[in-house]
mmCIF file of C-alpha atoms in Angstrom:
data_model
loop_
_atom_site.group_PDB
_atom_site.id
_atom_site.type_symbol
_atom_site.label_atom_id
_atom_site.label_comp_id
_atom_site.label_asym_id
_atom_site.label_seq_id
_atom_site.Cartn_x
_atom_site.Cartn_y
_atom_site.Cartn_z
ATOM 1 C CA UNK M 1 96.990 84.625 80.083
ATOM 2 C CA UNK M 2 94.086 82.298 79.539
ATOM 3 C CA UNK M 3 92.870 79.106 81.126
ATOM 4 C CA UNK M 4 90.044 76.692 80.557
ATOM 5 C CA UNK M 5 87.311 76.025 83.084
ATOM 6 C CA UNK M 6 88.900 72.662 83.863
ATOM 7 C CA UNK M 7 91.828 74.577 85.357
ATOM 8 C CA UNK M 8 89.606 76.576 87.686
ATOM 9 C CA UNK M 9 88.062 75.096 90.809
ATOM 10 C CA UNK M 10 85.251 76.892 92.668
ATOM 11 C CA UNK M 11 86.249 78.253 96.059
ATOM 12 C CA UNK M 12 83.123 76.663 97.494
ATOM 13 C CA UNK M 13 81.636 73.956 95.247
ATOM 14 C CA UNK M 14 78.365 73.981 97.186
ATOM 15 C CA UNK M 15 77.991 77.722 96.644
ATOM 16 C CA UNK M 16 78.636 77.268 92.933
ATOM 17 C CA UNK M 17 76.098 74.474 92.419
ATOM 18 C CA UNK M 18 73.483 75.638 89.914
ATOM 19 C CA UNK M 19 70.653 74.128 91.908
ATOM 20 C CA UNK M 20 71.235 76.635 94.701
ATOM 21 C CA UNK M 21 70.677 79.669 92.494
ATOM 22 C CA UNK M 22 73.549 82.116 92.063
ATOM 23 C CA UNK M 23 73.390 85.827 92.819
ATOM 24 C CA UNK M 24 74.278 87.347 89.448
ATOM 25 C CA UNK M 25 75.062 90.754 90.962
ATOM 26 C CA UNK M 26 77.658 89.083 93.145
ATOM 27 C CA UNK M 27 79.120 87.484 90.027
ATOM 28 C CA UNK M 28 79.310 90.901 88.352
ATOM 29 C CA UNK M 29 80.938 92.392 91.463
ATOM 30 C CA UNK M 30 83.537 89.599 91.452
ATOM 31 C CA UNK M 31 84.272 90.176 87.759
ATOM 32 C CA UNK M 32 84.691 93.907 88.401
ATOM 33 C CA UNK M 33 86.943 93.196 91.385
ATOM 34 C CA UNK M 34 89.084 90.882 89.269
ATOM 35 C CA UNK M 35 89.352 93.468 86.508
ATOM 36 C CA UNK M 36 90.279 96.132 89.056
ATOM 37 C CA UNK M 37 93.021 93.912 90.460
ATOM 38 C CA UNK M 38 94.427 93.270 86.979
ATOM 39 C CA UNK M 39 94.304 96.984 86.166
ATOM 40 C CA UNK M 40 96.094 97.760 89.433
ATOM 41 C CA UNK M 41 98.778 95.153 88.732
ATOM 42 C CA UNK M 42 99.374 96.691 85.301
ATOM 43 C CA UNK M 43 99.923 100.058 86.966
ATOM 44 C CA UNK M 44 102.407 98.572 89.423
ATOM 45 C CA UNK M 45 104.203 96.825 86.573
ATOM 46 C CA UNK M 46 104.514 100.010 84.525
ATOM 47 C CA UNK M 47 105.478 102.286 87.411
ATOM 48 C CA UNK M 48 107.433 99.780 89.535
ATOM 49 C CA UNK M 49 105.639 101.269 92.533
ATOM 50 C CA UNK M 50 104.044 98.159 93.967
ATOM 51 C CA UNK M 51 105.201 96.278 97.064
ATOM 52 C CA UNK M 52 107.862 93.675 96.349
ATOM 53 C CA UNK M 53 105.601 90.776 97.221
ATOM 54 C CA UNK M 54 103.105 92.055 94.603
ATOM 55 C CA UNK M 55 105.597 92.281 91.762
ATOM 56 C CA UNK M 56 106.236 88.550 92.039
ATOM 57 C CA UNK M 57 102.574 87.759 91.328
ATOM 58 C CA UNK M 58 102.012 89.968 88.297
ATOM 59 C CA UNK M 59 100.154 88.200 85.514
ATOM 60 C CA UNK M 60 98.292 85.745 87.747
ATOM 61 C CA UNK M 61 94.519 85.736 87.392
ATOM 62 C CA UNK M 62 92.988 87.193 90.568
ATOM 63 C CA UNK M 63 90.983 84.943 92.852
ATOM 64 C CA UNK M 64 87.875 87.102 92.416
ATOM 65 C CA UNK M 65 88.083 86.722 88.628
ATOM 66 C CA UNK M 66 88.556 82.944 88.792
ATOM 67 C CA UNK M 67 85.587 82.601 91.112
ATOM 68 C CA UNK M 68 83.398 84.763 88.866
ATOM 69 C CA UNK M 69 84.299 82.824 85.711
ATOM 70 C CA UNK M 70 83.472 79.566 87.463
ATOM 71 C CA UNK M 71 80.110 80.974 88.535
ATOM 72 C CA UNK M 72 79.415 82.018 84.931
ATOM 73 C CA UNK M 73 80.173 78.480 83.773
ATOM 74 C CA UNK M 74 77.746 76.989 86.312
ATOM 75 C CA UNK M 75 75.080 79.519 85.265
ATOM 76 C CA UNK M 76 75.601 78.584 81.616
ATOM 77 C CA UNK M 77 75.411 74.899 82.438
ATOM 78 C CA UNK M 78 72.068 75.421 84.186
ATOM 79 C CA UNK M 79 70.797 77.171 81.022
ATOM 80 C CA UNK M 80 72.267 74.466 78.761
ATOM 81 C CA UNK M 81 74.654 77.025 77.266
ATOM 82 C CA UNK M 82 78.267 75.835 77.357
ATOM 83 C CA UNK M 83 79.874 79.217 77.903
ATOM 84 C CA UNK M 84 82.419 80.509 78.722
ATOM 85 C CA UNK M 85 85.026 78.193 77.273
ATOM 86 C CA UNK M 86 87.935 80.148 78.757
ATOM 87 C CA UNK M 87 88.910 83.530 80.198
ATOM 88 C CA UNK M 88 89.266 85.133 76.776
ATOM 89 C CA UNK M 89 85.539 84.558 76.200
ATOM 90 C CA UNK M 90 84.791 86.519 79.358
ATOM 91 C CA UNK M 91 87.273 89.302 78.590
ATOM 92 C CA UNK M 92 85.574 89.803 75.223
ATOM 93 C CA UNK M 93 82.124 89.789 76.834
ATOM 94 C CA UNK M 94 83.179 92.451 79.372
ATOM 95 C CA UNK M 95 83.269 94.971 76.512
ATOM 96 C CA UNK M 96 79.667 94.166 75.527
ATOM 97 C CA UNK M 97 76.421 95.064 77.344
ATOM 98 C CA UNK M 98 75.628 92.554 80.077
ATOM 99 C CA UNK M 99 72.224 91.879 78.533
ATOM 100 C CA UNK M 100 73.835 90.589 75.312
ATOM 101 C CA UNK M 101 76.001 87.891 76.918
ATOM 102 C CA UNK M 102 75.497 84.263 75.773
ATOM 103 C CA UNK M 103 74.006 83.429 79.172
ATOM 104 C CA UNK M 104 71.113 85.235 80.853
ATOM 105 C CA UNK M 105 72.078 87.199 83.972
ATOM 106 C CA UNK M 106 69.335 88.132 86.417
ATOM 107 C CA UNK M 107 69.927 91.897 86.449
ATOM 108 C CA UNK M 108 67.667 94.918 86.616
ATOM 109 C CA UNK M 109 66.596 96.269 83.228
ATOM 110 C CA UNK M 110 68.597 99.444 83.737
ATOM 111 C CA UNK M 111 71.826 97.485 84.262
ATOM 112 C CA UNK M 112 71.621 95.215 81.223
ATOM 113 C CA UNK M 113 72.975 97.956 78.952
ATOM 114 C CA UNK M 114 76.080 98.409 81.121
ATOM 115 C CA UNK M 115 79.551 97.179 80.151
ATOM 116 C CA UNK M 116 82.444 96.327 82.468
ATOM 117 C CA UNK M 117 85.256 97.496 80.197
ATOM 118 C CA UNK M 118 85.483 100.556 77.964
ATOM 119 C CA UNK M 119 88.498 99.787 75.831
ATOM 120 C CA UNK M 120 91.150 98.774 78.363
ATOM 121 C CA UNK M 121 89.686 100.846 81.211
ATOM 122 C CA UNK M 122 87.080 99.869 83.778
ATOM 123 C CA UNK M 123 83.698 101.411 83.079
ATOM 124 C CA UNK M 124 82.066 103.664 85.650
ATOM 125 C CA UNK M 125 79.614 100.835 86.353
ATOM 126 C CA UNK M 126 82.480 98.405 87.039
ATOM 127 C CA UNK M 127 84.372 100.842 89.255
ATOM 128 C CA UNK M 128 81.264 101.576 91.297
ATOM 129 C CA UNK M 129 80.546 97.853 91.581
ATOM 130 C CA UNK M 130 83.929 97.394 93.252
ATOM 131 C CA UNK M 131 83.525 100.412 95.522
ATOM 132 C CA UNK M 132 79.966 99.621 96.593
ATOM 133 C CA UNK M 133 80.741 95.971 97.220
ATOM 134 C CA UNK M 134 83.660 97.037 99.415
ATOM 135 C CA UNK M 135 85.859 94.030 98.657
ATOM 136 C CA UNK M 136 88.869 94.756 100.817
ATOM 137 C CA UNK M 137 91.273 92.635 98.754
ATOM 138 C CA UNK M 138 90.869 95.077 95.879
ATOM 139 C CA UNK M 139 89.369 98.336 97.059
ATOM 140 C CA UNK M 140 91.824 98.864 99.898
ATOM 141 C CA UNK M 141 94.576 99.074 97.287
ATOM 142 C CA UNK M 142 92.769 101.238 94.767
ATOM 143 C CA UNK M 143 93.557 104.935 94.524
ATOM 144 C CA UNK M 144 90.119 105.789 95.901
ATOM 145 C CA UNK M 145 90.849 104.288 99.304
ATOM 146 C CA UNK M 146 94.446 105.496 99.411
ATOM 147 C CA UNK M 147 93.319 109.056 98.775
ATOM 148 C CA UNK M 148 90.685 108.808 101.508
ATOM 149 C CA UNK M 149 93.231 107.437 104.009
ATOM 150 C CA UNK M 150 95.687 110.250 103.236
ATOM 151 C CA UNK M 151 92.891 112.802 103.462
ATOM 152 C CA UNK M 152 92.045 111.533 106.957
ATOM 153 C CA UNK M 153 95.715 111.576 107.982
ATOM 154 C CA UNK M 154 96.144 115.148 106.730
ATOM 155 C CA UNK M 155 93.045 116.309 108.619
ATOM 156 C CA UNK M 156 94.087 114.616 111.861
ATOM 157 C CA UNK M 157 97.656 115.864 111.567
ATOM 158 C CA UNK M 158 96.555 119.464 111.075
ATOM 159 C CA UNK M 159 94.123 119.706 113.987
ATOM 160 C CA UNK M 160 94.571 119.583 117.752
ATOM 161 C CA UNK M 161 90.849 119.531 118.616
ATOM 162 C CA UNK M 162 87.984 117.567 117.124
ATOM 163 C CA UNK M 163 86.570 120.735 115.559
ATOM 164 C CA UNK M 164 89.924 121.674 114.019
ATOM 165 C CA UNK M 165 90.238 118.174 112.571
ATOM 166 C CA UNK M 166 86.701 118.379 111.183
ATOM 167 C CA UNK M 167 87.401 121.802 109.634
ATOM 168 C CA UNK M 168 90.622 120.533 108.043
ATOM 169 C CA UNK M 169 88.806 117.489 106.677
ATOM 170 C CA UNK M 170 86.078 119.634 105.073
ATOM 171 C CA UNK M 171 88.691 121.940 103.520
ATOM 172 C CA UNK M 172 90.626 119.037 101.979
ATOM 173 C CA UNK M 173 87.523 117.113 100.926
ATOM 174 C CA UNK M 174 86.201 120.163 99.084
ATOM 175 C CA UNK M 175 89.630 120.655 97.515
ATOM 176 C CA UNK M 176 89.082 117.384 95.643
ATOM 177 C CA UNK M 177 85.598 118.513 94.557
ATOM 178 C CA UNK M 178 86.483 122.061 93.532
ATOM 179 C CA UNK M 179 90.029 121.690 92.183
ATOM 180 C CA UNK M 180 90.556 118.995 89.548
ATOM 181 C CA UNK M 181 93.625 121.027 88.512
ATOM 182 C CA UNK M 182 96.143 122.549 90.956
ATOM 183 C CA UNK M 183 99.198 124.658 90.190
ATOM 184 C CA UNK M 184 102.368 123.836 92.108
ATOM 185 C CA UNK M 185 102.155 127.362 93.556
ATOM 186 C CA UNK M 186 98.744 126.547 95.004
ATOM 187 C CA UNK M 187 100.120 123.342 96.528
ATOM 188 C CA UNK M 188 102.890 125.359 98.211
ATOM 189 C CA UNK M 189 100.283 127.723 99.717
ATOM 190 C CA UNK M 190 98.205 124.826 101.008
ATOM 191 C CA UNK M 191 101.244 123.174 102.585
ATOM 192 C CA UNK M 192 102.038 126.447 104.368
ATOM 193 C CA UNK M 193 98.462 126.620 105.659
ATOM 194 C CA UNK M 194 98.543 122.941 106.751
ATOM 195 C CA UNK M 195 102.223 122.205 107.500
ATOM 196 C CA UNK M 196 101.862 119.027 109.603
ATOM 197 C CA UNK M 197 104.187 116.280 108.394
ATOM 198 C CA UNK M 198 104.193 112.485 108.578
ATOM 199 C CA UNK M 199 106.858 110.588 110.569
ATOM 200 C CA UNK M 200 108.806 110.390 107.299
ATOM 201 C CA UNK M 201 109.007 114.189 107.285
ATOM 202 C CA UNK M 202 106.775 114.805 104.250
ATOM 203 C CA UNK M 203 103.795 117.187 104.689
ATOM 204 C CA UNK M 204 100.544 115.233 104.747
ATOM 205 C CA UNK M 205 99.004 117.611 102.228
ATOM 206 C CA UNK M 206 101.789 116.941 99.738
ATOM 207 C CA UNK M 207 101.326 113.178 100.184
ATOM 208 C CA UNK M 208 97.624 113.640 99.484
ATOM 209 C CA UNK M 209 98.278 115.639 96.321
ATOM 210 C CA UNK M 210 100.757 113.066 95.031
ATOM 211 C CA UNK M 211 98.225 110.253 95.528
ATOM 212 C CA UNK M 212 95.234 112.117 94.084
ATOM 213 C CA UNK M 213 96.884 113.983 91.198
ATOM 214 C CA UNK M 214 99.515 113.433 88.541
ATOM 215 C CA UNK M 215 102.147 116.067 87.778
ATOM 216 C CA UNK M 216 102.472 117.799 84.409
ATOM 217 C CA UNK M 217 105.725 119.671 83.804
ATOM 218 C CA UNK M 218 104.913 123.131 82.396
ATOM 219 C CA UNK M 219 106.903 126.066 83.881
ATOM 220 C CA UNK M 220 105.525 129.567 83.528
ATOM 221 C CA UNK M 221 101.958 130.076 82.333
ATOM 222 C CA UNK M 222 99.749 127.471 80.701
ATOM 223 C CA UNK M 223 96.241 127.751 79.261
ATOM 224 C CA UNK M 224 94.120 124.646 79.775
ATOM 225 C CA UNK M 225 90.915 123.560 78.090
ATOM 226 C CA UNK M 226 88.476 122.790 80.925
ATOM 227 C CA UNK M 227 84.777 122.457 81.702
ATOM 228 C CA UNK M 228 83.465 125.889 82.671
ATOM 229 C CA UNK M 229 81.249 124.326 85.357
ATOM 230 C CA UNK M 230 83.073 121.493 87.145
ATOM 231 C CA UNK M 231 86.636 122.389 86.076
ATOM 232 C CA UNK M 232 87.604 118.985 84.660
ATOM 233 C CA UNK M 233 90.126 119.131 81.797
ATOM 234 C CA UNK M 234 88.375 118.558 78.471
ATOM 235 C CA UNK M 235 90.255 116.983 75.584
ATOM 236 C CA UNK M 236 89.608 118.325 72.105
ATOM 237 C CA UNK M 237 87.216 118.094 70.311
ATOM 238 C CA UNK M 238 84.733 117.703 73.212
ATOM 239 C CA UNK M 239 82.457 120.730 73.545
ATOM 240 C CA UNK M 240 80.185 119.531 76.340
ATOM 241 C CA UNK M 241 81.391 118.078 79.632
ATOM 242 C CA UNK M 242 81.071 114.263 79.588
ATOM 243 C CA UNK M 243 80.417 114.058 83.360
ATOM 244 C CA UNK M 244 76.839 112.898 83.952
ATOM 245 C CA UNK M 245 74.686 115.723 85.285
ATOM 246 C CA UNK M 246 77.230 118.479 84.637
ATOM 247 C CA UNK M 247 75.839 121.280 82.412
ATOM 248 C CA UNK M 248 79.271 122.672 81.583
ATOM 249 C CA UNK M 249 80.867 123.373 78.230
ATOM 250 C CA UNK M 250 84.444 123.783 77.087
ATOM 251 C CA UNK M 251 86.190 126.868 78.404
ATOM 252 C CA UNK M 252 89.741 127.885 79.267
ATOM 253 C CA UNK M 253 91.707 128.323 82.472
ATOM 254 C CA UNK M 254 95.088 130.005 82.783
ATOM 255 C CA UNK M 255 97.417 128.513 85.395
ATOM 256 C CA UNK M 256 100.635 130.153 86.622
ATOM 257 C CA UNK M 257 103.311 127.721 87.789
ATOM 258 C CA UNK M 258 106.889 127.416 88.932
ATOM 259 C CA UNK M 259 107.556 124.018 87.403
ATOM 260 C CA UNK M 260 104.140 122.638 86.473
ATOM 261 C CA UNK M 261 100.646 121.739 87.579
ATOM 262 C CA UNK M 262 98.755 118.764 89.027
ATOM 263 C CA UNK M 263 95.763 117.048 87.368
ATOM 264 C CA UNK M 264 93.498 114.626 89.211
ATOM 265 C CA UNK M 265 94.037 110.996 88.283
ATOM 266 C CA UNK M 266 91.150 108.975 86.932
ATOM 267 C CA UNK M 267 90.110 107.340 90.220
ATOM 268 C CA UNK M 268 90.155 110.628 92.152
ATOM 269 C CA UNK M 269 88.113 112.313 89.457
ATOM 270 C CA UNK M 270 85.478 109.586 89.352
ATOM 271 C CA UNK M 271 85.170 108.801 93.054
ATOM 272 C CA UNK M 272 85.892 112.150 94.704
ATOM 273 C CA UNK M 273 85.430 114.972 92.207
ATOM 274 C CA UNK M 274 82.623 113.792 89.897
ATOM 275 C CA UNK M 275 80.745 112.031 92.692
ATOM 276 C CA UNK M 276 81.107 115.138 94.874
ATOM 277 C CA UNK M 277 79.374 117.440 92.396
ATOM 278 C CA UNK M 278 75.906 116.445 93.618
ATOM 279 C CA UNK M 279 77.030 117.047 97.214
ATOM 280 C CA UNK M 280 78.344 120.465 96.226
ATOM 281 C CA UNK M 281 75.061 121.393 94.547
ATOM 282 C CA UNK M 282 73.223 120.475 97.743
ATOM 283 C CA UNK M 283 75.680 122.519 99.803
ATOM 284 C CA UNK M 284 75.219 125.574 97.585
ATOM 285 C CA UNK M 285 71.435 125.168 97.597
ATOM 286 C CA UNK M 286 71.379 124.902 101.391
ATOM 287 C CA UNK M 287 73.585 127.992 101.767
ATOM 288 C CA UNK M 288 71.293 129.895 99.394
ATOM 289 C CA UNK M 289 68.262 128.860 101.472
ATOM 290 C CA UNK M 290 69.959 130.031 104.672
ATOM 291 C CA UNK M 291 70.785 133.424 103.114
ATOM 292 C CA UNK M 292 67.243 133.802 101.757
ATOM 293 C CA UNK M 293 65.707 133.189 105.186
ATOM 294 C CA UNK M 294 67.908 135.887 106.730
ATOM 295 C CA UNK M 295 67.062 138.317 103.930
ATOM 296 C CA UNK M 296 63.314 137.707 104.387
ATOM 297 C CA UNK M 297 63.496 138.200 108.155
ATOM 298 C CA UNK M 298 62.423 134.656 108.965
ATOM 299 C CA UNK M 299 62.506 133.685 112.662
ATOM 300 C CA UNK M 300 63.944 130.330 111.574
ATOM 301 C CA UNK M 301 67.618 129.952 110.759
ATOM 302 C CA UNK M 302 69.082 127.168 108.649
ATOM 303 C CA UNK M 303 72.721 126.172 108.998
ATOM 304 C CA UNK M 304 74.613 123.534 107.040
ATOM 305 C CA UNK M 305 77.336 121.258 108.375
ATOM 306 C CA UNK M 306 79.383 119.665 105.605
ATOM 307 C CA UNK M 307 80.554 116.072 106.072
ATOM 308 C CA UNK M 308 79.587 115.781 109.768
ATOM 309 C CA UNK M 309 81.583 113.372 111.917
ATOM 310 C CA UNK M 310 84.308 113.131 109.265
ATOM 311 C CA UNK M 311 82.006 112.192 106.382
ATOM 312 C CA UNK M 312 79.668 109.867 108.297
ATOM 313 C CA UNK M 313 76.976 111.671 106.304
ATOM 314 C CA UNK M 314 77.466 114.105 103.445
ATOM 315 C CA UNK M 315 75.644 116.882 105.242
ATOM 316 C CA UNK M 316 73.352 117.929 108.061
ATOM 317 C CA UNK M 317 70.826 120.753 107.926
ATOM 318 C CA UNK M 318 69.956 122.395 111.248
ATOM 319 C CA UNK M 319 66.668 124.293 111.540
ATOM 320 C CA UNK M 320 66.833 126.632 114.557
ATOM 321 C CA UNK M 321 63.676 128.394 115.765
ATOM 322 C CA UNK M 322 63.501 131.736 117.483
ATOM 323 C CA UNK M 323 63.236 130.072 120.909
ATOM 324 C CA UNK M 324 66.545 128.275 120.351
ATOM 325 C CA UNK M 325 65.078 124.812 119.734
ATOM 326 C CA UNK M 326 66.599 123.005 116.787
ATOM 327 C CA UNK M 327 65.881 120.148 114.424
ATOM 328 C CA UNK M 328 68.387 118.227 112.291
ATOM 329 C CA UNK M 329 68.058 116.651 108.856
ATOM 330 C CA UNK M 330 70.842 114.339 107.680
ATOM 331 C CA UNK M 331 71.448 113.578 104.027
ATOM 332 C CA UNK M 332 73.658 111.297 101.961
ATOM 333 C CA UNK M 333 73.984 112.246 98.291
ATOM 334 C CA UNK M 334 74.486 109.537 95.667
ATOM 335 C CA UNK M 335 75.334 109.611 91.968
ATOM 336 C CA UNK M 336 75.532 105.892 91.175
ATOM 337 C CA UNK M 337 75.070 104.205 87.794
ATOM 338 C CA UNK M 338 73.229 101.152 89.163
ATOM 339 C CA UNK M 339 70.255 101.650 91.461
ATOM 340 C CA UNK M 340 70.261 97.941 92.307
ATOM 341 C CA UNK M 341 73.878 97.920 93.447
ATOM 342 C CA UNK M 342 73.311 101.112 95.441
ATOM 343 C CA UNK M 343 70.262 99.633 97.149
ATOM 344 C CA UNK M 344 72.042 96.375 97.973
ATOM 345 C CA UNK M 345 75.007 98.128 99.545
ATOM 346 C CA UNK M 346 73.537 101.238 101.197
ATOM 347 C CA UNK M 347 73.705 101.020 105.001
ATOM 348 C CA UNK M 348 73.034 104.375 106.693
ATOM 349 C CA UNK M 349 74.946 105.092 109.927
ATOM 350 C CA UNK M 350 72.837 105.373 113.072
ATOM 351 C CA UNK M 351 74.728 108.430 114.317
ATOM 352 C CA UNK M 352 74.237 111.294 114.860
ATOM 353 C CA UNK M 353 70.645 111.640 115.997
ATOM 354 C CA UNK M 354 68.341 113.415 113.583
ATOM 355 C CA UNK M 355 64.667 114.131 113.045
ATOM 356 C CA UNK M 356 64.879 112.847 109.459
ATOM 357 C CA UNK M 357 67.391 111.031 107.261
ATOM 358 C CA UNK M 358 67.521 111.272 103.480
ATOM 359 C CA UNK M 359 69.116 109.410 100.600
ATOM 360 C CA UNK M 360 69.338 112.145 97.966
ATOM 361 C CA UNK M 361 69.748 111.098 94.327
ATOM 362 C CA UNK M 362 71.422 113.211 91.677
ATOM 363 C CA UNK M 363 68.793 114.718 89.415
ATOM 364 C CA UNK M 364 69.991 112.976 86.257
ATOM 365 C CA UNK M 365 69.719 109.522 87.872
ATOM 366 C CA UNK M 366 66.313 109.860 89.549
ATOM 367 C CA UNK M 367 64.067 108.369 86.861
ATOM 368 C CA UNK M 368 60.967 106.387 87.913
ATOM 369 C CA UNK M 369 62.649 103.124 86.847
ATOM 370 C CA UNK M 370 65.815 103.950 88.810
ATOM 371 C CA UNK M 371 63.821 104.769 91.945
ATOM 372 C CA UNK M 372 61.757 101.609 91.603
ATOM 373 C CA UNK M 373 64.906 99.447 91.436
ATOM 374 C CA UNK M 374 66.441 101.277 94.392
ATOM 375 C CA UNK M 375 63.361 101.117 96.619
ATOM 376 C CA UNK M 376 62.909 97.420 95.824
ATOM 377 C CA UNK M 377 66.390 96.690 97.161
ATOM 378 C CA UNK M 378 65.969 98.938 100.216
ATOM 379 C CA UNK M 379 62.550 97.551 101.156
ATOM 380 C CA UNK M 380 62.601 95.549 104.359
ATOM 381 C CA UNK M 381 66.311 96.163 104.935
ATOM 382 C CA UNK M 382 66.740 99.907 105.404
ATOM 383 C CA UNK M 383 64.272 101.790 107.577
ATOM 384 C CA UNK M 384 63.832 105.445 108.457
ATOM 385 C CA UNK M 385 65.298 106.731 105.181
ATOM 386 C CA UNK M 386 63.435 108.962 102.722
ATOM 387 C CA UNK M 387 64.568 108.740 99.092
ATOM 388 C CA UNK M 388 64.232 111.802 96.857
ATOM 389 C CA UNK M 389 66.070 113.737 94.175
ATOM 390 C CA UNK M 390 68.204 116.784 94.914
ATOM 391 C CA UNK M 391 65.680 119.360 93.672
ATOM 392 C CA UNK M 392 62.869 117.894 95.764
ATOM 393 C CA UNK M 393 65.097 117.760 98.837
ATOM 394 C CA UNK M 394 65.977 121.461 98.633
ATOM 395 C CA UNK M 395 62.352 122.379 97.956
ATOM 396 C CA UNK M 396 61.157 120.385 100.978
ATOM 397 C CA UNK M 397 63.836 121.975 103.175
ATOM 398 C CA UNK M 398 62.593 125.435 102.152
ATOM 399 C CA UNK M 399 58.966 124.468 102.793
ATOM 400 C CA UNK M 400 59.873 123.041 106.196
ATOM 401 C CA UNK M 401 61.674 126.236 107.197
ATOM 402 C CA UNK M 402 58.627 128.289 106.211
ATOM 403 C CA UNK M 403 56.321 126.033 108.224
ATOM 404 C CA UNK M 404 58.515 126.313 111.290
ATOM 405 C CA UNK M 405 58.460 130.081 110.910
ATOM 406 C CA UNK M 406 54.686 130.177 110.569
ATOM 407 C CA UNK M 407 54.742 131.035 106.856
ATOM 408 C CA UNK M 408 53.408 127.882 105.249
#
């Protein structure tokens, strides 16, 4: 479906007036939200799984998309470039780097090489634009949010105390990070360990698996081609894992099943598994530091709490001295394509109390240019947060523990 700009009216004509200066990142976020809505509608159409009131609107251009296209037209008019002529112009541009569009968008240098569509799929940049912007009309219906809601329901259903709920949440959250492939036998074991069921009578854990994974029928034993580091299935002929920052290569995994196995869907893999790899590296590094301190006879103990307060932060490190006094460091780990979008949207929670708070960047993102873009967006808006890469964070934690123990 295509329309001309004469068919599209701005939601707020004053906001779209070129003399006021448009926020081009907001335009990009709206385009990504519109593309996400269209992608979601295609899924509903193919699977016939959408709510009945949605099926009646399939094919309509989403409001976010229409608003974004109108904003592009105003931007072009201000630059004396009469583009886009219609929606097809914009669809074609979404497959090209943003810096090559007929109109100039005011974006950070590192984002001008990004595309919004890779073939018919949203790019990682586009998906993260939707998630970071938090547009409820789209994100609340995407698999990412549905998986998170079911994860919370499963944790709350399988715990009678706050600590039990927290423990169940950590177990299920790490399931998504550690297990991109699950056998049906493994799902049965997990349901037995967490048997709580929804009012409809279905175990919460099974609901979570159905939302986060897709089933592959393969009774008996199957050998899968997977990354030997993160576990993601690797299609032939890939030799190296395509996940940014993952050092893995193609390996094999043998899975025993009754009827088949479950593979994470694309949204779960991108937003929960791939994004969680940096968190997992920090968890493993913190555990290694704690073990090393015990082995060396240090009077200081380090303990890690994963996803404190149900994922308010990714982790908290507790430094406990010999006299029982303790100090807490909180950290949030990020592996985001665009530093500018991350900086615009990052709002650290005020709880719990901590001596220091950190925004920890995945090592493969933390270039000087990336950090400069991020710190520019955080400046004057976010206070009390230290930005560093994952290696530096773990090194500083080790140095701090030695100082507290009198071994600087």
